[in-house]
Amino acid sequence: MSTLGLKLRELREQAGLSLRKAATQVDIDVAILSKMERGERKFSKELVLKLADLYKADSDKLIIDFLSEKVLYELEDEDFGLEALKVAEKQLKYRKQKNV
Amino acid sequence: MSTLGLKLRELREQAGLSLRKAATQVDIDVAILSKMERGERKFSKELVLKLADLYKADSDKLIIDFLSEKVLYELEDEDFGLEALKVAEKQLKYRKQKNV
DNA sequence: TTCGTGTTGACTATTTATGTCAAAGGTAAT
DNA sequence: ATTACCTTTGACATAAATAGTCAACACGAA
């Protein structure tokens, strides 16, 4: 289940754009956008930004979803996923503070 | 800075094994293990498990480090990395509970 | 029918990741 | 100074994952 794909599909529909039109605007093939919205292919960060712009949506939130989806993809079916996230978080906070 | 690499190097030394010997035991090229310990190449999960076994070390902890490193790699230089981790964590907890 | 919609699959190309190998340079003992 | 280890390095080949292209399909509305 790709929540990012669903969100971007909704946003596209709210913007009143067909797949083809949206795809043309962001300069990719329709097939790819279709697959991305349905979670069959991954979005790239650049594309998410382009689409956010096109749909006049909050790009920060979409990027956060994009990243979290990437992270979850790495951790799927891992017994220690949650623990790994905790460790990663600690590390990230440390790096942010100490600028390492 | 690869903390996993450093840890595995220490464990190897504590086990009194040279790079060559360790590499032979886990059936990979010395060059690769050398690069992995210094963070120049990524470990695979399977290799981490093999090494944990060889060094008689706690594989769970090493796997957690391995995963967290993977996650951090995806997030490096991202402005919203921390926010993304929070979202991912929430999702993961939800999935774990609901078994989705 | 024709038009616009989304979906599918086969195919190619490109980019990353992984593996192999030979050589270099260090250190210590003989 | 040669032998015997060790680790590191880089160039190269191979394999796998990802991304892009294209044509055709199915559906419903005009």
mmCIF file of N, CA and C (backbone and C1' of nucleotides) in Angstrom, chain B residues 9 12 18-20 30-31 34-35 38, chain D residues 5-13 18:
data_model
loop_
_atom_site.group_PDB
_atom_site.id
_atom_site.type_symbol
_atom_site.label_atom_id
_atom_site.label_comp_id
_atom_site.label_asym_id
_atom_site.label_seq_id
_atom_site.Cartn_x
_atom_site.Cartn_y
_atom_site.Cartn_z
ATOM 1 N N ARG B 9 35.225 -4.799 12.639
ATOM 2 C CA ARG B 9 36.692 -4.902 12.635
ATOM 3 C C ARG B 9 37.194 -5.248 14.041
ATOM 4 N N ARG B 12 36.518 -8.777 14.852
ATOM 5 C CA ARG B 12 37.436 -9.668 14.145
ATOM 6 C C ARG B 12 38.780 -9.734 14.872
ATOM 7 N N SER B 18 42.882 -12.621 11.013
ATOM 8 C CA SER B 18 43.322 -11.647 10.016
ATOM 9 C C SER B 18 42.206 -11.454 8.998
ATOM 10 N N LEU B 19 42.311 -10.376 8.254
ATOM 11 C CA LEU B 19 41.324 -10.131 7.202
ATOM 12 C C LEU B 19 41.198 -11.333 6.281
ATOM 13 N N ARG B 20 42.340 -11.802 5.852
ATOM 14 C CA ARG B 20 42.346 -12.946 4.939
ATOM 15 C C ARG B 20 41.622 -14.158 5.509
ATOM 16 N N VAL B 30 39.082 -10.911 0.082
ATOM 17 C CA VAL B 30 39.659 -10.060 1.125
ATOM 18 C C VAL B 30 39.380 -8.590 0.850
ATOM 19 N N ALA B 31 39.548 -8.203 -0.395
ATOM 20 C CA ALA B 31 39.387 -6.800 -0.763
ATOM 21 C C ALA B 31 38.032 -6.272 -0.328
ATOM 22 N N SER B 34 37.796 -5.852 3.456
ATOM 23 C CA SER B 34 38.572 -4.676 3.830
ATOM 24 C C SER B 34 37.783 -3.402 3.565
ATOM 25 N N LYS B 35 37.207 -3.331 2.394
ATOM 26 C CA LYS B 35 36.430 -2.137 2.050
ATOM 27 C C LYS B 35 35.202 -1.997 2.921
ATOM 28 N N ARG B 38 35.918 -0.605 6.320
ATOM 29 C CA ARG B 38 36.231 0.817 6.295
ATOM 30 C C ARG B 38 35.118 1.659 5.707
ATOM 31 P P DC D 5 53.325 -17.614 5.649
ATOM 32 O "O5'" DC D 5 52.223 -16.789 6.455
ATOM 33 C "C5'" DC D 5 51.609 -15.669 5.830
ATOM 34 C "C4'" DC D 5 51.805 -14.468 6.716
ATOM 35 C "C3'" DC D 5 50.650 -13.480 6.659
ATOM 36 O "O3'" DC D 5 49.679 -13.841 7.620
ATOM 37 C "C1'" DC D 5 52.753 -12.345 6.509
ATOM 38 P P DC D 6 48.170 -13.571 7.398
ATOM 39 O "O5'" DC D 6 48.099 -11.980 7.320
ATOM 40 C "C5'" DC D 6 48.103 -11.242 8.527
ATOM 41 C "C4'" DC D 6 48.366 -9.788 8.230
ATOM 42 C "C3'" DC D 6 47.237 -9.069 7.507
ATOM 43 O "O3'" DC D 6 46.302 -8.592 8.465
ATOM 44 C "C1'" DC D 6 49.371 -8.444 6.635
ATOM 45 P P DT D 7 44.842 -8.319 8.011
ATOM 46 O "O5'" DT D 7 44.976 -6.947 7.217
ATOM 47 C "C5'" DT D 7 45.291 -5.766 7.925
ATOM 48 C "C4'" DT D 7 45.493 -4.636 6.945
ATOM 49 C "C3'" DT D 7 44.208 -4.164 6.253
ATOM 50 O "O3'" DT D 7 44.047 -2.785 6.525
ATOM 51 C "C1'" DT D 7 45.958 -4.547 4.665
ATOM 52 P P DT D 8 42.818 -1.978 5.988
ATOM 53 O "O5'" DT D 8 43.357 -1.455 4.581
ATOM 54 C "C5'" DT D 8 44.563 -0.703 4.548
ATOM 55 C "C4'" DT D 8 44.919 -0.325 3.128
ATOM 56 C "C3'" DT D 8 43.780 0.324 2.320
ATOM 57 O "O3'" DT D 8 44.260 1.570 1.854
ATOM 58 C "C1'" DT D 8 44.827 -1.410 1.075
ATOM 59 P P DT D 9 43.279 2.639 1.252
ATOM 60 O "O5'" DT D 9 43.437 2.408 -0.304
ATOM 61 C "C5'" DT D 9 44.752 2.385 -0.853
ATOM 62 C "C4'" DT D 9 44.716 1.973 -2.315
ATOM 63 C "C3'" DT D 9 43.495 2.463 -3.092
ATOM 64 O "O3'" DT D 9 43.909 3.537 -3.902
ATOM 65 C "C1'" DT D 9 44.106 0.196 -3.625
ATOM 66 P P DG D 10 42.974 4.344 -4.845
ATOM 67 O "O5'" DG D 10 42.986 3.465 -6.169
ATOM 68 C "C5'" DG D 10 44.211 3.196 -6.835
ATOM 69 C "C4'" DG D 10 43.932 2.317 -8.032
ATOM 70 C "C3'" DG D 10 42.716 2.756 -8.855
ATOM 71 O "O3'" DG D 10 43.004 2.572 -10.239
ATOM 72 C "C1'" DG D 10 42.454 0.533 -8.184
ATOM 73 P P DA D 11 42.189 3.291 -11.355
ATOM 74 O "O5'" DA D 11 42.512 2.399 -12.622
ATOM 75 C "C5'" DA D 11 43.518 1.400 -12.586
ATOM 76 C "C4'" DA D 11 42.979 0.106 -13.189
ATOM 77 C "C3'" DA D 11 41.860 0.311 -14.208
ATOM 78 O "O3'" DA D 11 42.157 -0.453 -15.379
ATOM 79 C "C1'" DA D 11 41.184 -1.240 -12.571
ATOM 80 P P DC D 12 41.342 -0.274 -16.703
ATOM 81 O "O5'" DC D 12 40.375 -1.544 -16.663
ATOM 82 C "C5'" DC D 12 40.939 -2.846 -16.597
ATOM 83 C "C4'" DC D 12 39.886 -3.831 -16.139
ATOM 84 C "C3'" DC D 12 38.603 -3.796 -16.968
ATOM 85 O "O3'" DC D 12 38.622 -4.877 -17.896
ATOM 86 C "C1'" DC D 12 38.228 -4.143 -14.611
ATOM 87 P P DA D 13 37.365 -5.168 -18.807
ATOM 88 O "O5'" DA D 13 36.527 -6.163 -17.902
ATOM 89 C "C5'" DA D 13 37.134 -7.357 -17.421
ATOM 90 C "C4'" DA D 13 36.075 -8.209 -16.738
ATOM 91 C "C3'" DA D 13 34.820 -8.442 -17.582
ATOM 92 O "O3'" DA D 13 34.440 -9.808 -17.434
ATOM 93 C "C1'" DA D 13 34.230 -7.397 -15.536
ATOM 94 P P DT D 18 15.766 -1.586 -6.890
ATOM 95 O "O5'" DT D 18 15.751 -0.480 -8.038
ATOM 96 C "C5'" DT D 18 16.863 0.378 -8.169
ATOM 97 C "C4'" DT D 18 16.722 1.192 -9.437
ATOM 98 C "C3'" DT D 18 15.335 1.836 -9.609
ATOM 99 O "O3'" DT D 18 15.567 3.224 -9.664
ATOM 100 C "C1'" DT D 18 16.105 0.843 -11.627
#
